[in-house]
Tab-separated table of C-alpha atoms and ligand atoms in Angstrom:
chain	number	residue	atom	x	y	z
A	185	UNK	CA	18.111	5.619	13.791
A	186	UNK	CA	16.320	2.744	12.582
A	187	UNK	CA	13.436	3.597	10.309
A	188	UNK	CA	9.975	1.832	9.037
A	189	UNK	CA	11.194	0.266	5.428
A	190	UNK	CA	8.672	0.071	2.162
A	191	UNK	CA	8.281	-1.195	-1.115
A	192	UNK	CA	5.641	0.567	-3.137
A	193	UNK	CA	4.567	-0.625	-6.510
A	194	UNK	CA	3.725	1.932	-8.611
A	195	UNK	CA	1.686	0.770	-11.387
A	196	UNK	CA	1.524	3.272	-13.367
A	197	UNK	CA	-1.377	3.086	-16.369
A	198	UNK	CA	-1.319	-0.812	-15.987
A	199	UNK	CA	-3.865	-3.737	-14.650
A	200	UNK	CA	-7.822	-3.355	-14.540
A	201	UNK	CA	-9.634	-3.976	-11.058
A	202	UNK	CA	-10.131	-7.337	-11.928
A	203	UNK	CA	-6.623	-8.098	-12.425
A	204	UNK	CA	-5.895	-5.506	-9.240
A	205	UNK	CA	-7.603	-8.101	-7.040
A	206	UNK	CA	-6.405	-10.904	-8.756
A	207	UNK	CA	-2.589	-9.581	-8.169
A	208	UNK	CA	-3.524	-8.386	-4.128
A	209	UNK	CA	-4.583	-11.905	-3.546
A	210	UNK	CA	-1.839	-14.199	-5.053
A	211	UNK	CA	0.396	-11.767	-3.263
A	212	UNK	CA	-1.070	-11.563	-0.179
A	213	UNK	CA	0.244	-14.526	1.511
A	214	UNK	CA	3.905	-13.941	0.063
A	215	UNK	CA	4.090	-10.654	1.838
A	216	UNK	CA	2.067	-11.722	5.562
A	217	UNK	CA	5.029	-11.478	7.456
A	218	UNK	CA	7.467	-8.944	5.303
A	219	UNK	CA	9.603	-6.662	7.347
A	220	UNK	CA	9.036	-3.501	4.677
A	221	UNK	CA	5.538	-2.045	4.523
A	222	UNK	CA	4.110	-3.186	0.837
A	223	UNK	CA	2.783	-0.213	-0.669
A	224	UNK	CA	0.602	-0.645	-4.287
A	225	UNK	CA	-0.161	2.477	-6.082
A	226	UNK	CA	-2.301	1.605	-8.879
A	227	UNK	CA	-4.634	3.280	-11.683
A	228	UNK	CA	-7.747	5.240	-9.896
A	229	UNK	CA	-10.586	2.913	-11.389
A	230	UNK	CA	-9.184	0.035	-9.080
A	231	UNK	CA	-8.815	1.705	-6.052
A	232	UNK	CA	-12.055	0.509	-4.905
A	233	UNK	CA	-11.539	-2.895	-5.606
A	234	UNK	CA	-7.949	-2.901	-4.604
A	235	UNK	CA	-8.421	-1.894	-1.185
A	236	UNK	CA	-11.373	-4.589	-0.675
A	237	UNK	CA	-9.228	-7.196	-1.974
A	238	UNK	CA	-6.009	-5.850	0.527
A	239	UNK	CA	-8.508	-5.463	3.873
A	240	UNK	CA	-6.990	-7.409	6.747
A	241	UNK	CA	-3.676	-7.888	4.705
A	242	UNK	CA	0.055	-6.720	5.277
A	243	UNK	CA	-0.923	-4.561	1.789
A	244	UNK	CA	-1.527	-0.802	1.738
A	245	UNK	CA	-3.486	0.570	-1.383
A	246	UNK	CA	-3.058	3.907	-2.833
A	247	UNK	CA	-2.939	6.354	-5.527
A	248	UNK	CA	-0.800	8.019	-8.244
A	249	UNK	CA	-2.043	11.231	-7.934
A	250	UNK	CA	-4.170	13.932	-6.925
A	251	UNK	CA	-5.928	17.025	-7.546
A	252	UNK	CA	-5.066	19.860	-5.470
A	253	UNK	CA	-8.283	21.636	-5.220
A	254	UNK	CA	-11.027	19.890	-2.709
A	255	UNK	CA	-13.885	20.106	-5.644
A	256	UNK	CA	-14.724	21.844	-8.532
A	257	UNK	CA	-15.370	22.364	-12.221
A	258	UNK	CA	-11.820	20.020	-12.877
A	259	UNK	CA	-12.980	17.824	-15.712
A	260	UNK	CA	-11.534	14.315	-15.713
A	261	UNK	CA	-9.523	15.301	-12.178
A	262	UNK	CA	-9.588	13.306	-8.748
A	263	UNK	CA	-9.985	14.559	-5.479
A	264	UNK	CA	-8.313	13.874	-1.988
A	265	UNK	CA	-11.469	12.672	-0.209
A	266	UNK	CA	-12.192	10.891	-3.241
A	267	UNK	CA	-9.347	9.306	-3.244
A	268	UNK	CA	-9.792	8.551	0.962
A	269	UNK	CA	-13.688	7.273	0.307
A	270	UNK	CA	-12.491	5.118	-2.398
A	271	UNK	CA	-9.848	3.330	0.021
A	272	UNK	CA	-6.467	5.028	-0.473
A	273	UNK	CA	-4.087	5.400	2.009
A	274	UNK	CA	-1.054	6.882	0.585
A	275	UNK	CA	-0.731	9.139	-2.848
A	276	UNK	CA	2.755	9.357	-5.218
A	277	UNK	CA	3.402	13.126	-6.128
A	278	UNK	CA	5.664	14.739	-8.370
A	279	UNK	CA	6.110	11.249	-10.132
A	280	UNK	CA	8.834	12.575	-12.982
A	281	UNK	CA	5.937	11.680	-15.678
A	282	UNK	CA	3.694	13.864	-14.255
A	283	UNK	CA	6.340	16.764	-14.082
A	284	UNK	CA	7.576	15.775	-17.650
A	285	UNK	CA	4.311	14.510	-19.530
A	286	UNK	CA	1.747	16.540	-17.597
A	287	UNK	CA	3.959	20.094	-17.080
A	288	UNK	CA	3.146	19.664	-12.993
A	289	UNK	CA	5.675	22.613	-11.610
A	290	UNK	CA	7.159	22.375	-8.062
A	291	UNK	CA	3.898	24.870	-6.751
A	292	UNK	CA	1.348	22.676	-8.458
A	293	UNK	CA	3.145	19.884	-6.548
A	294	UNK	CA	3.469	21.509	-3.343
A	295	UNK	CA	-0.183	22.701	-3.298
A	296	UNK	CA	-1.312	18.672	-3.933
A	297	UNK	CA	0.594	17.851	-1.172
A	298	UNK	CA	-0.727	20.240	1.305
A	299	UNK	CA	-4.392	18.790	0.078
A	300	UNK	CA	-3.690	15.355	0.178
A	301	UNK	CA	-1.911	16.051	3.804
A	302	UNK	CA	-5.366	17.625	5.287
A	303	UNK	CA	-7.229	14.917	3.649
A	304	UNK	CA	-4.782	12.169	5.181
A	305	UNK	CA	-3.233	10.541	2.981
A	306	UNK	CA	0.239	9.751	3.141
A	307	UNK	CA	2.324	11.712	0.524
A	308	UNK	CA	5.216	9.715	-1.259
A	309	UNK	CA	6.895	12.928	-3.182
A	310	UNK	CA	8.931	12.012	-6.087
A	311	UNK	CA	12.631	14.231	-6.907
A	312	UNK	CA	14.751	13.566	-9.566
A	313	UNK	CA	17.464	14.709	-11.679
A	314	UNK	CA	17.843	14.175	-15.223
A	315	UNK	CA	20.586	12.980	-17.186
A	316	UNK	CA	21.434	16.707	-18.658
A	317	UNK	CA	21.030	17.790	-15.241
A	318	UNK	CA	23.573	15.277	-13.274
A	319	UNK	CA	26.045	15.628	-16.179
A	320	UNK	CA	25.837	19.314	-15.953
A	321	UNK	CA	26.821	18.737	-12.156
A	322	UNK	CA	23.288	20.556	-11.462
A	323	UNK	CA	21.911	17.297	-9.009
A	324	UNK	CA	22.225	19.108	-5.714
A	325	UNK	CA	20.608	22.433	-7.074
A	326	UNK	CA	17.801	20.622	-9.077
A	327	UNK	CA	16.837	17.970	-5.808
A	328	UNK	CA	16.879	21.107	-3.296
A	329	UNK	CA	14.535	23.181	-5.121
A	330	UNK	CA	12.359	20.012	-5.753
A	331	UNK	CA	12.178	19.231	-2.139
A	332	UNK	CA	11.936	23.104	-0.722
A	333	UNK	CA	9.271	23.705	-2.753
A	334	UNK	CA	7.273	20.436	-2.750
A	335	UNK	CA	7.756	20.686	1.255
A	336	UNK	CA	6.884	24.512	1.450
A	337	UNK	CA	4.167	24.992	4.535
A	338	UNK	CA	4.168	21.395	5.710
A	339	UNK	CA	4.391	21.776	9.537
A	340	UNK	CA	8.225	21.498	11.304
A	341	UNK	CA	7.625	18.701	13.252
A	342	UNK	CA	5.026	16.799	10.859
A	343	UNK	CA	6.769	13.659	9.286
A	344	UNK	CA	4.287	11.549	8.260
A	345	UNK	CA	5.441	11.207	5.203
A	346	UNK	CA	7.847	9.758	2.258
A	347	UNK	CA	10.112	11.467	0.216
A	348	UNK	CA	11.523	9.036	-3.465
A	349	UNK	CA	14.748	9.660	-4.777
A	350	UNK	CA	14.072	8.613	-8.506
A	351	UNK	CA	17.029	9.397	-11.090
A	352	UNK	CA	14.595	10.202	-14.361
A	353	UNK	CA	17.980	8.532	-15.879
A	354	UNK	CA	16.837	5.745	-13.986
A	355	UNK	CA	13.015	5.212	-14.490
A	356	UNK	CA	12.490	2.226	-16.644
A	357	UNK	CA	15.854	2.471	-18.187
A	358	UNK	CA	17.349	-0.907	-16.906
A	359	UNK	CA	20.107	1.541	-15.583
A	360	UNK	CA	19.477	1.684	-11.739
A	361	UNK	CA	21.460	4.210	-9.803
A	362	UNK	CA	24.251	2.572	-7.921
A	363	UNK	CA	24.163	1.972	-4.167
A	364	UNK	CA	26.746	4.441	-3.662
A	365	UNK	CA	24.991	7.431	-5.610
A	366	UNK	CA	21.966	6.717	-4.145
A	367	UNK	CA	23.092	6.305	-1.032
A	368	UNK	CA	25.180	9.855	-1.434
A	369	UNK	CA	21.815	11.461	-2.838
A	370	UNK	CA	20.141	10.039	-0.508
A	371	UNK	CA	22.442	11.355	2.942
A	372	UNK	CA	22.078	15.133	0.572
A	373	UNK	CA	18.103	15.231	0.605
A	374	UNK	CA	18.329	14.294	4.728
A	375	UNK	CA	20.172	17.268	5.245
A	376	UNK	CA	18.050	19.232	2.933
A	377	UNK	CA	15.288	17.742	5.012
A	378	UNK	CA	16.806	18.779	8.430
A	379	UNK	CA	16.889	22.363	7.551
A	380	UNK	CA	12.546	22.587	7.431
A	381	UNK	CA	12.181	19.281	10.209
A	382	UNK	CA	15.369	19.872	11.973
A	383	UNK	CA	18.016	16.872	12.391
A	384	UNK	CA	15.843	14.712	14.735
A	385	UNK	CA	12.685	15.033	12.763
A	386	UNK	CA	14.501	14.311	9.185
A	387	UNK	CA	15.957	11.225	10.736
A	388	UNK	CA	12.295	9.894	10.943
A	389	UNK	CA	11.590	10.582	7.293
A	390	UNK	CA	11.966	7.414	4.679
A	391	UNK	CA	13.754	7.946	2.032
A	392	UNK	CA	13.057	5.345	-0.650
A	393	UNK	CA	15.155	4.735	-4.388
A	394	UNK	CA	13.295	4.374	-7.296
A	395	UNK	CA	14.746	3.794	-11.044
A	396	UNK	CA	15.240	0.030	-12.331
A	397	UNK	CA	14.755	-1.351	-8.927
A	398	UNK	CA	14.848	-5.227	-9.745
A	399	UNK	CA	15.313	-8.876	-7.487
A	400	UNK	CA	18.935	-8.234	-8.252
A	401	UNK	CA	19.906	-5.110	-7.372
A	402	UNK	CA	17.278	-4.966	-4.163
A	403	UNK	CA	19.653	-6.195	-1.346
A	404	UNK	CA	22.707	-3.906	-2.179
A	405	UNK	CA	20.483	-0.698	-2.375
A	406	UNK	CA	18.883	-1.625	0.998
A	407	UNK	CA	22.296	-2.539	2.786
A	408	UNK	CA	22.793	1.505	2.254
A	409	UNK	CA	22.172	3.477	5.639
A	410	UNK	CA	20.002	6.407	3.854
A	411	UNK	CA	17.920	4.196	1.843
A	412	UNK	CA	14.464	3.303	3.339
A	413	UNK	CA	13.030	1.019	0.921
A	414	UNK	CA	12.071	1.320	-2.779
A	415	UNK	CA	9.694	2.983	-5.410
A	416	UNK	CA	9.064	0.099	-8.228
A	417	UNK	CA	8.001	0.520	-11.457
A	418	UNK	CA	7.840	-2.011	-14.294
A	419	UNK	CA	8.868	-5.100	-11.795
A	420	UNK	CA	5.977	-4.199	-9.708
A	421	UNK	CA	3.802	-5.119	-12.597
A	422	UNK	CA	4.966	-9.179	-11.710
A	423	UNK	CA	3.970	-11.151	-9.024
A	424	UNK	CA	7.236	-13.241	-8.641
A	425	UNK	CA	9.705	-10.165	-9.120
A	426	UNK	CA	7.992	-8.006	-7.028
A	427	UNK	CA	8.045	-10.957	-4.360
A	428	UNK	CA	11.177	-11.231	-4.530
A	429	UNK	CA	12.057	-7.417	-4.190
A	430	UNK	CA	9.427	-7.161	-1.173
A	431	UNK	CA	11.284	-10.461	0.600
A	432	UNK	CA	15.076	-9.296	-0.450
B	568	PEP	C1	8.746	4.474	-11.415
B	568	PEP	O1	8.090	4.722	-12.416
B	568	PEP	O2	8.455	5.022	-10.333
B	568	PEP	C2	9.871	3.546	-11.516
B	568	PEP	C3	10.742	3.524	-10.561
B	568	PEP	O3	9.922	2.767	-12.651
B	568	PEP	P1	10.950	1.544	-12.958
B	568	PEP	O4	11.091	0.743	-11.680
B	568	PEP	O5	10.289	0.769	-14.038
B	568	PEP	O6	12.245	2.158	-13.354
C-alpha cells in the first residue's frame, strides 16, 4: 500500500518566533511542491507566529507536547485547545526526552494522546529502545509495551495518526539506525499495530525513523518499504540540510 510520506522537524528547545518565521519563509518556496508532508514542531511560544508565517504554504505547524488534562491548576503546562487556538496541527508524544528527562510513563503518554486526539490534533507518538535495551535483545518487548500502552483506547478503525520509530541510541548521536534495522523495526511495530487496527487499518498508519536523520542517509532510509518518512532533530534546525532531507 502506498502511504502519505513526512518529514517533521522537531525543534526541540531551539529558535524564537522571530527566527520561527524567518525559517517558515526562506523555506517555504523550497518545499511548494515536495512529495512528503513538511511537518515543523517547534517550542510553544512560536506556535502563534509559526502558523501565521506557514498559512497558505505546503508547511504544517505543530507542537512538542501536551498536557493531558483539558484545564486546571497545572502550573507552567499547555493544553490541547491551547495548543489548537494557537495554530497547531499535529503534537510529538512520548519524545524519548520527555520519557527520560521529564519521567513521562507509558499511561501519562497514553492519556495525552487520548486528549490531544479529542482535541484534533494529529498525534506523532515517539518509541524507542535504548542501547542497554537492544543489546540486552529486549527491542521487541520494550517497543510493544510502548506502543500497547501509548495506543490503549484509541478507536479500532481510527488511524489518523503517526507512530516514530526513534532508537534513543540514535537521537543526536551521529549514529543513525541502518536502513535494514529500521526497516526490520519498522515491519515489527506494523504488526504490533495490526493486532489493535487490524492488518488493513495498520497498513494506513506512517511509520516514520527518527535518530541522526541527515541529507546523506535520507534516500536509503526512504527506499525501505516500512518507512514513511522521518522525525528530524538537530538537521531540522538548518535551512539547507533540512531542504535537502525534505527534497531527497
Ligand atoms: C529527535 O530529537 O527527534 C531526533 C531525531 O534528533 P536527531 O535528528 O538530532 O538525532
Amino acid at each position: 500500500m502506498s502511504r502519505q510520506s513526512y518529514i517533521i522537524g522537531n525543534w526541540k528547545m531551539y529558535k524564537t518566533g522571530s527566527e520561527a518565521v524567518q525559517f517558515v519563509t526562506e523555506l517555504a518556496p523550497l518545499v511548494a511542491s515536495s512529495n512528503p508532508h513538511v511537518y515543523l514542531a517547534v517550542p510553544f511560544s512560536s506556535i502563534y507566529q509559526a502558523a501565521t508565517a506557514a498559512e497558505k504554504h505546503h508547511i504544517v505547524i505543530g507542537a512538542q507536547n501536551v498536557h493531558d488534562e483539558k484545564e486546571g491548576a497545572f502550573t507552567g503546562e499547555i493544553s490541547a485547545l491551547m495548543l489548537k487556538d494557537a495554530g497547531a496541527e499535529f503534537v510529538i508524544i512520548g519524545h524519548s526526552e520527555r520519557r527520560k528527562i521529564f519521567k513521562e510513563d507509558d499511561s501519562f503518554i497514553n492519556r495525552k494522546v487520548l486528549q490531544a486526539m479529542k482535541n484534533d490534533l494529529k498525534v506523532v507518538l515517539c518509541v524507542g529502545e535504548t542501547l542497554e535495551e537492544r543489546k540486552q535483545h529486549k527491542t521487541e518487548e520494550v517497543l510493544s509495551k510502548q506502543l500497547e500502552k501509548g495506543l490503549k483506547g484509541v478507536p479500532k478503525d481510527y488511524t489518523d495518526f503517526i507512530v516514530a520509530y526513534e532508537p534513543v541510541w540514535a537521537i543526536g548521536t551521529g549514529i543513525a539506525a541502518t536502513p535494514e534495522i529500521a526497516q526490520e523495526v519498522h515491519s515489527f511495530l506494523r504488526v504490533i499495530l495490526s493486532e489493535q487496527f487490524s492488518k488493513n487499518n495498520a497498513a494506513k498508519i506512517p511509520i516514520l525513523y527518527g535518530g541522526s536523520v541527515k541529507p546523506e542517509n535520507i534516500s536509503s532510509l526512504m527506499e525501505q518499504s516500512d518507512i514513511d518518512g522521518a522525525l528530524v532533530g538537530g538537521a531540522s534546525l538548518n535551512i539547507e540540510s533540512f531542504n535537502k532531507i525534505v527534497n531527497f
